[in-house]
Short mmCIF file of C-alpha atoms and ligand atoms in Angstrom, two decimals:
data_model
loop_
_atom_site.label_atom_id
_atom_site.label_comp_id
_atom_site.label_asym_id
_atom_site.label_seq_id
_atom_site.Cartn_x
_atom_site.Cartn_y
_atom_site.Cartn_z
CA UNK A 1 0.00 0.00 0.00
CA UNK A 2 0.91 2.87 -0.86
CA UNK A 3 0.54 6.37 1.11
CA UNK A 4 0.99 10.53 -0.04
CA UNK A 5 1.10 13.03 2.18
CA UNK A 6 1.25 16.68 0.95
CA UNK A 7 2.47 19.55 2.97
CA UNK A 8 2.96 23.13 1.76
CA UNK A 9 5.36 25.70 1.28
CA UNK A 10 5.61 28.90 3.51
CA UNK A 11 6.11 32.40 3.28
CA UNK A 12 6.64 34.71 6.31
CA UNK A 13 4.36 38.12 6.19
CA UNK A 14 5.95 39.90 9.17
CA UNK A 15 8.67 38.95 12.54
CA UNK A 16 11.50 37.25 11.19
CA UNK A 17 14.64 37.14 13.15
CA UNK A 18 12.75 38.72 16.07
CA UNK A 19 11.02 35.47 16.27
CA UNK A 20 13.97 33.49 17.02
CA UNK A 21 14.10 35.76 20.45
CA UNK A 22 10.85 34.84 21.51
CA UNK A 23 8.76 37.84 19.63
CA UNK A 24 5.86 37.02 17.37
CA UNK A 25 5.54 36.56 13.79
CA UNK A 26 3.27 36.46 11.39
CA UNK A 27 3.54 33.11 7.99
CA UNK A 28 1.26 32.00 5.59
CA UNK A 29 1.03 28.69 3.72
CA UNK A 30 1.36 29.01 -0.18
CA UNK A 31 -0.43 26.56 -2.70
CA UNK A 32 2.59 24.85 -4.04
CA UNK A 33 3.12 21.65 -2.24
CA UNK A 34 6.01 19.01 -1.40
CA UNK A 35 4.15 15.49 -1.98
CA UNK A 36 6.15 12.20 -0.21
CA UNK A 37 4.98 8.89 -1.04
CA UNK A 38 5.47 6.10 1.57
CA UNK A 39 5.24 1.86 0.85
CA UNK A 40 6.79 -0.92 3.07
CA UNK A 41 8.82 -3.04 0.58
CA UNK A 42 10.63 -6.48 1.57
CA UNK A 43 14.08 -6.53 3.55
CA UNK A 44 16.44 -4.29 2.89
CA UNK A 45 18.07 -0.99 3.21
CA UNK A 46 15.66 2.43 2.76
CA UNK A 47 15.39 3.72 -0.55
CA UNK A 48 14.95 7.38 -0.98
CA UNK A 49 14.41 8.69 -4.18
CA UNK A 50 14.26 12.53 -4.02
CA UNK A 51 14.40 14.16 -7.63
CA UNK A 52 13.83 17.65 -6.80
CA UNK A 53 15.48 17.93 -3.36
CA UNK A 54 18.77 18.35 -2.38
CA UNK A 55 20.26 15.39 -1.07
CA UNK A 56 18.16 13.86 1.34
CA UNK A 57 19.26 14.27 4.75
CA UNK A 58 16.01 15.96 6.26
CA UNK A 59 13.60 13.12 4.60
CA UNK A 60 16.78 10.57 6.31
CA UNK A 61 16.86 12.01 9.90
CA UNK A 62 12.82 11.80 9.80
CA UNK A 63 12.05 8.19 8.62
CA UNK A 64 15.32 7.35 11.01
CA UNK A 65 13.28 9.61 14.06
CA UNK A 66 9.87 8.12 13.11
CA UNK A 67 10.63 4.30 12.99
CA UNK A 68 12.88 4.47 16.69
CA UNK A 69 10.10 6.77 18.16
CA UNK A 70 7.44 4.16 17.03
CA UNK A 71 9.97 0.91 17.01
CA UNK A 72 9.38 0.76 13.04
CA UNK A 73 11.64 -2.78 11.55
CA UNK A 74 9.93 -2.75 8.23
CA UNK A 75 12.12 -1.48 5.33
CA UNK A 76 10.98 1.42 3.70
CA UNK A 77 10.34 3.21 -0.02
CA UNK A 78 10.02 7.13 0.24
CA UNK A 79 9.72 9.19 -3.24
CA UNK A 80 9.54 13.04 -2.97
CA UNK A 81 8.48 15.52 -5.98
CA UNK A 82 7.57 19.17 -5.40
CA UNK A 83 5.54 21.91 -6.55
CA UNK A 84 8.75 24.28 -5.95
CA UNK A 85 12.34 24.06 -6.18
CA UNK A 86 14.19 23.89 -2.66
CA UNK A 87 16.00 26.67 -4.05
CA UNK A 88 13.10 29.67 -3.66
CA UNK A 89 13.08 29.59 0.38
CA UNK A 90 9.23 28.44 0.19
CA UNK A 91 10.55 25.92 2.69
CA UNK A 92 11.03 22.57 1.33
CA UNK A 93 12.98 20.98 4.43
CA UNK A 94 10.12 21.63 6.94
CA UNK A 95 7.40 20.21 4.20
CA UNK A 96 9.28 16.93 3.43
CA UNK A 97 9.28 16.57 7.62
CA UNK A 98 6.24 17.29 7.81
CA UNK A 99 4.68 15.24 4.83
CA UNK A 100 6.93 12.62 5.68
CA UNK A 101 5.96 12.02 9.65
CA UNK A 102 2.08 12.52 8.35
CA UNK A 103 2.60 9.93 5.40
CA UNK A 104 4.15 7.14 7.91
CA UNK A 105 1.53 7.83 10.58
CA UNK A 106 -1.28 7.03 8.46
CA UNK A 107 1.15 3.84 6.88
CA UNK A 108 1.20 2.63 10.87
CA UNK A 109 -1.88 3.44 11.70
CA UNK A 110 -0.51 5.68 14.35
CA UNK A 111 -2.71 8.59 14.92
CA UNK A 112 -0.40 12.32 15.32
CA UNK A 113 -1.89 15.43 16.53
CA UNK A 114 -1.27 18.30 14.88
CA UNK A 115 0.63 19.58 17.55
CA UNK A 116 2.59 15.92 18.18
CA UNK A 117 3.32 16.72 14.36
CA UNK A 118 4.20 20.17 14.74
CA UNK A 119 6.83 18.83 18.01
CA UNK A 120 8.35 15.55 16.28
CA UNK A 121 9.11 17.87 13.41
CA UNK A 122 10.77 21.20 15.18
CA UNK A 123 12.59 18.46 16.95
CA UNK A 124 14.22 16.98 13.86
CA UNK A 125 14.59 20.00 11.92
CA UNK A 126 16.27 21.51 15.22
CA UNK A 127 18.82 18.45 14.97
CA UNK A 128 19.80 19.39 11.56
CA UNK A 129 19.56 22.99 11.20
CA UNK A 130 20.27 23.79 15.21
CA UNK A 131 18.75 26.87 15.15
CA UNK A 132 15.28 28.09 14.15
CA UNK A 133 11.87 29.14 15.72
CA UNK A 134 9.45 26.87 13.96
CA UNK A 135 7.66 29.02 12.32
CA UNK A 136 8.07 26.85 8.77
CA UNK A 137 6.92 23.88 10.62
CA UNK A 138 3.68 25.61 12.19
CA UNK A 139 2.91 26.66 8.79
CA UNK A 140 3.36 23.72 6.78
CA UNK A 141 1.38 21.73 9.20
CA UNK A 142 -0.98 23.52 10.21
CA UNK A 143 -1.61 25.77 6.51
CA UNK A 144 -3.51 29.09 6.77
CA UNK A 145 -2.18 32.13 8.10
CA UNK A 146 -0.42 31.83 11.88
CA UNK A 147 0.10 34.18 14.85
CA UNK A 148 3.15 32.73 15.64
CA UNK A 149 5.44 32.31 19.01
CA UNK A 150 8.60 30.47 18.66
CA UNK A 151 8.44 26.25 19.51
CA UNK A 152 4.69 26.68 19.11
CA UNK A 153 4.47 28.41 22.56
CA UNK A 154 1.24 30.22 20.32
CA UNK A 155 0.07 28.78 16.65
CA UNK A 156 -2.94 31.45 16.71
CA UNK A 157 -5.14 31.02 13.12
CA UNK A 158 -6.03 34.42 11.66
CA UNK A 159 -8.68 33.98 9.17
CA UNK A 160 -8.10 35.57 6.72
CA UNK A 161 -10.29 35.73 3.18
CA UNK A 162 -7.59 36.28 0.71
CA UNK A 163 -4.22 38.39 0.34
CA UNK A 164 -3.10 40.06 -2.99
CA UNK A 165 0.56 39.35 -2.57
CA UNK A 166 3.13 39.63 -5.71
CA UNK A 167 5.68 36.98 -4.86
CA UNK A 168 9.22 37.87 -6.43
CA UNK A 169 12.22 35.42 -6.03
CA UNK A 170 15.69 37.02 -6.01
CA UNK A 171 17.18 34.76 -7.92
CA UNK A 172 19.57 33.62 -4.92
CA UNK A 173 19.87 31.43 -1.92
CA UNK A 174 19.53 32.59 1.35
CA UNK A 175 21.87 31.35 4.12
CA UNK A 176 19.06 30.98 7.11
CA UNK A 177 21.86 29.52 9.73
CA UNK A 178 24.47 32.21 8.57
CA UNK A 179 22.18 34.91 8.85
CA UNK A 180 20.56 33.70 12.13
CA UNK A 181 24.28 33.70 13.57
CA UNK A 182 25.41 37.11 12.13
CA UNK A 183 22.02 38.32 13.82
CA UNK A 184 23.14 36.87 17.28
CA UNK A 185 25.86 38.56 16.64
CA UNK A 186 24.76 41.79 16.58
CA UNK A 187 22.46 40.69 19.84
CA UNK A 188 25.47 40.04 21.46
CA UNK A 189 27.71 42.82 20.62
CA UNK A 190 25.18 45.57 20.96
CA UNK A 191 21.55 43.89 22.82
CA UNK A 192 20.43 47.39 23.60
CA UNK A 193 20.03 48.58 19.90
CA UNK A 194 19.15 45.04 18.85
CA UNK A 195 16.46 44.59 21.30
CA UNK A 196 15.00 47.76 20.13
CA UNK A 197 14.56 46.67 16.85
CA UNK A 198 12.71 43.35 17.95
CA UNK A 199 10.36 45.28 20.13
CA UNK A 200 9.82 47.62 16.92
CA UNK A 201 9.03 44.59 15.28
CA UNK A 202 6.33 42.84 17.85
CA UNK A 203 4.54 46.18 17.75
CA UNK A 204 3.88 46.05 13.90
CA UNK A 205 4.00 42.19 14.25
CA UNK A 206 0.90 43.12 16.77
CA UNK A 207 -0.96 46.04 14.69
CA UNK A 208 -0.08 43.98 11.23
CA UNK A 209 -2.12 40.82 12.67
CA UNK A 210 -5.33 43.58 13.59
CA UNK A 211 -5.21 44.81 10.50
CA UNK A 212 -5.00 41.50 8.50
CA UNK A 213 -7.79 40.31 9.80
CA UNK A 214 -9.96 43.22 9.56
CA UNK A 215 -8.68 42.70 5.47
CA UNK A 216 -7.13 46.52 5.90
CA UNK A 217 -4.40 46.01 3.29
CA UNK A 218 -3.66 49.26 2.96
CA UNK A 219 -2.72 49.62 6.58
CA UNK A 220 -0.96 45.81 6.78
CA UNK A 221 1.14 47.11 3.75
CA UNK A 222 2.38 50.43 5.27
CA UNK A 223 3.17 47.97 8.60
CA UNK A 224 5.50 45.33 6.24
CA UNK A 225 7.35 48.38 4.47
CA UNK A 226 8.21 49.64 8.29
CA UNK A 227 9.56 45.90 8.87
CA UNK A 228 11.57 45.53 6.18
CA UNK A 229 13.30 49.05 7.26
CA UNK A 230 13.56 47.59 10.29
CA UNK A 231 15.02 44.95 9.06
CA UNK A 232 17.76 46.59 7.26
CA UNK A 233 18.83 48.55 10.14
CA UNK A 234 19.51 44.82 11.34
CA UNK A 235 21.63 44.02 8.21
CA UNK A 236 19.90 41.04 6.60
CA UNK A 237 18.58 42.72 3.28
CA UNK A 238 20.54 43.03 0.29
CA UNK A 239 20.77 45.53 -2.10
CA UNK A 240 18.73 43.05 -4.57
CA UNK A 241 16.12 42.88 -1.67
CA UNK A 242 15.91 46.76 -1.37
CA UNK A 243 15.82 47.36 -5.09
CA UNK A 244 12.95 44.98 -5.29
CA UNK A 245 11.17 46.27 -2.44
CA UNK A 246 11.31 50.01 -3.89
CA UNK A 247 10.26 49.09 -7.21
CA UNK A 248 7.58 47.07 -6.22
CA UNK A 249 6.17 50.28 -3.82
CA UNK A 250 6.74 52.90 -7.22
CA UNK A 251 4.71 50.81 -9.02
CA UNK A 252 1.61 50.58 -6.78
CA UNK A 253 2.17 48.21 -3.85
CA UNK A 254 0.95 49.28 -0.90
CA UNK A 255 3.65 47.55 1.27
CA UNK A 256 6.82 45.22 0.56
CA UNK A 257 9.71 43.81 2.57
CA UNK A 258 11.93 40.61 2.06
CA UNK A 259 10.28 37.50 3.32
CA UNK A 260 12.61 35.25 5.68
CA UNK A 261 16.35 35.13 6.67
CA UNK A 262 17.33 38.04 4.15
CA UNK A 263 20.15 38.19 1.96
CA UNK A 264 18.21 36.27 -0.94
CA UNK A 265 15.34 33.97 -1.65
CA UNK A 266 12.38 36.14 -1.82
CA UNK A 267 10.46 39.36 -1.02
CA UNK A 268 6.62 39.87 -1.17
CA UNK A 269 4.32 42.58 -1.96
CA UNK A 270 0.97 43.07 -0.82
CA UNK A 271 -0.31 45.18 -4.04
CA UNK A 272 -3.94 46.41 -5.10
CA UNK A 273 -5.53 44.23 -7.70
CA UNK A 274 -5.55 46.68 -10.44
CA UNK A 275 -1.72 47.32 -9.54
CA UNK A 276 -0.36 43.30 -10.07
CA UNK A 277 0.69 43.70 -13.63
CA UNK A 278 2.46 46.82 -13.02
CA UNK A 279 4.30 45.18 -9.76
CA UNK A 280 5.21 41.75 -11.69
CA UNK A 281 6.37 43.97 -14.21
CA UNK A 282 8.76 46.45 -12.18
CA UNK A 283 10.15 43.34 -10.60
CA UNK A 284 10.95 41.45 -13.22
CA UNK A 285 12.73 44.49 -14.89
CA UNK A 286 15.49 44.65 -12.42
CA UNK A 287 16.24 40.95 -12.64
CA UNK A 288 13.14 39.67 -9.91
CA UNK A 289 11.82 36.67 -11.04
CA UNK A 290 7.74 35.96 -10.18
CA UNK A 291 6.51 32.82 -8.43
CA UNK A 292 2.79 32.65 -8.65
CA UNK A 293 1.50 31.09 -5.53
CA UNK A 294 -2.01 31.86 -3.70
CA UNK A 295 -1.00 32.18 0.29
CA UNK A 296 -3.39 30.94 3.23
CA UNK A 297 -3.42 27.45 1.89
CA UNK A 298 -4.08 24.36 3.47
CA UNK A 299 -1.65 22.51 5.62
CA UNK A 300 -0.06 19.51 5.78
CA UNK A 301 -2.94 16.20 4.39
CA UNK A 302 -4.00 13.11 2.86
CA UNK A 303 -3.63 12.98 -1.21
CA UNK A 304 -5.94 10.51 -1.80
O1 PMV B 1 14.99 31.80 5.56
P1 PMV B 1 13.67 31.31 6.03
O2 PMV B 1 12.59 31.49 5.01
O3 PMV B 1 13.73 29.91 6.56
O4 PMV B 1 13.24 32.25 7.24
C1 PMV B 1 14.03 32.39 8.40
C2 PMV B 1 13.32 33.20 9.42
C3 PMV B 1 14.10 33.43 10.71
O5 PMV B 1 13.26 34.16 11.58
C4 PMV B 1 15.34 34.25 10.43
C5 PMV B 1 14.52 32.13 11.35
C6 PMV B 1 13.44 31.36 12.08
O6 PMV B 1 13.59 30.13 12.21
O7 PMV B 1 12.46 31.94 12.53
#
């Protein structure tokens, strides 16, 4: 028998960085998907076939976590494909954990819930990546849009109807761990000014989440510019980022900022309807690259 579990990709609105110090942040889950397939086969070593992800160490550590947790002998066939490349920063690691504990659950009958899922997975993804607040794993598990408190501590659901958001890819790879460090740096060498910034940040992090769910885009955009400021007084943009950010803004956004560790993957702007074109356009201009991708999707499930 054979079992798929899909989880999806992530994109965080507002809080990163400050969220790895215990302040709160706001993620969606986007509509392109990581799918693992799970099937007991006959004796033998684990076979991990994993086209579109690089190497396979996350997918590895999880079946390895799973089947001592749950005192798993059978042998083991685990295929991975993807709606996104694990280059973007949409968060493949944290999907394939995800999808993966869900998909081997449902092999063994062993019923997960969300939060178990949500804890096995920040556990393994901490023993790889040793830092990190979660946030990827709340969103791929539990979809939507989250109010978010690092380790879970809160996984709060805004509901939300829709959000207009141009998605443009920089066209490199963020270093998460580097960035995370150079941050703690910073928090080290100079916690007043540092500390300062993260409160900044909770109290648009706060207002932003009001706003959002009220649908006041207008507002919720002005609120993301102001983070992504602050987040450039902490030194994790780029000047790739910041172009972006400003063109998307000229040409009719009403907020932008870089979405996750900095230095590459992606940046997102919330942008009127009538304004899209004009945004995917500016972006792409200066070397941006769109991914289309609806946000407030639905977490990790089933593929029957
Ligand atoms: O680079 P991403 O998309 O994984 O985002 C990292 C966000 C941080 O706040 C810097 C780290 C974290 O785990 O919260």
């Amino acid at each position: 028998m054979k079992i798929v579990s899909s989880a999806p990709g992530k994109l965080i609105l507002m809080g990163e960085h400050a969220v790895v110090y215990g302040y709160p942040c706001i993620v969606t889950a986007v509509d392109k998907r990581l799918y693992v397939e799970v099937e007991k086969v006959s004796a033998g070593e684990d076979k991990f076939i994993t086209p579109q992800v690089k190497g396979h160490r996350f997918l590895k550590e999880t079946v390895v976590f799973f089947k001592e947790k749950y005192k798993i002998k059978d042998s083991l066939k685990i295929l991975t494909r993807g709606d996104f490349s694990h280059k973007v920063g949409l968060g493949s690691s944290s999907a394939v954990i995800v999808a993966t504990f869900n998909a081997l659950a449902n092999l063994f009958k062993i019923t997960l819930t969300k939060k178990e899922l949500f804890e096995i997975s920040h556990e393994v993804n901490l023993k790889i990546q040793k830092v990190g607040s979660g946030f990827d794993i709340a969103a791929t598990s539990y979809g939507g849009t989250q109010y978010f408190i690092k380790g879970g501590k809160v996984i709060q659901p805004l509901n939300l109807q829709r959000l207009p958001l141009v998605i443009g890819y920089s066209g490199l790879k963020a270093d998460t761990p580097t960035l995370i460090k150079q941050v703690n740096k910073q928090y080290q060498e100079n916690k007043k000014k540092t500390v300062l910034i993260f409160n900044q940040i909770k109290i648009l992090v706060d207002q932003g989440k009001d706003e959002l769910v009220k649908s006041n885009f207008e507002k919720f955009g002005v609120l993301m510019t102001k983070n992504h400021m602050l987040l450039k007084d902490l030194k994790v943009s780029s000047l790739k980022l910041d172009k972006m950010v400003e063109v998307a803004l000229e040409a009719g956004a009403w907020g932008a900022k870089l979405s996750g560790a900095g230095g590459g993957d992606c940046m997102v702007a919330l942008t009127p309807e009538n304004r899209i074109k004009e945004v995917e356009r500016a972006i792409v201009k200066i070397g941006g690259e769109i991914i289309r991708a609806n946000v407030n999707s639905q977490g990790v499930r089933i593929e029957i």
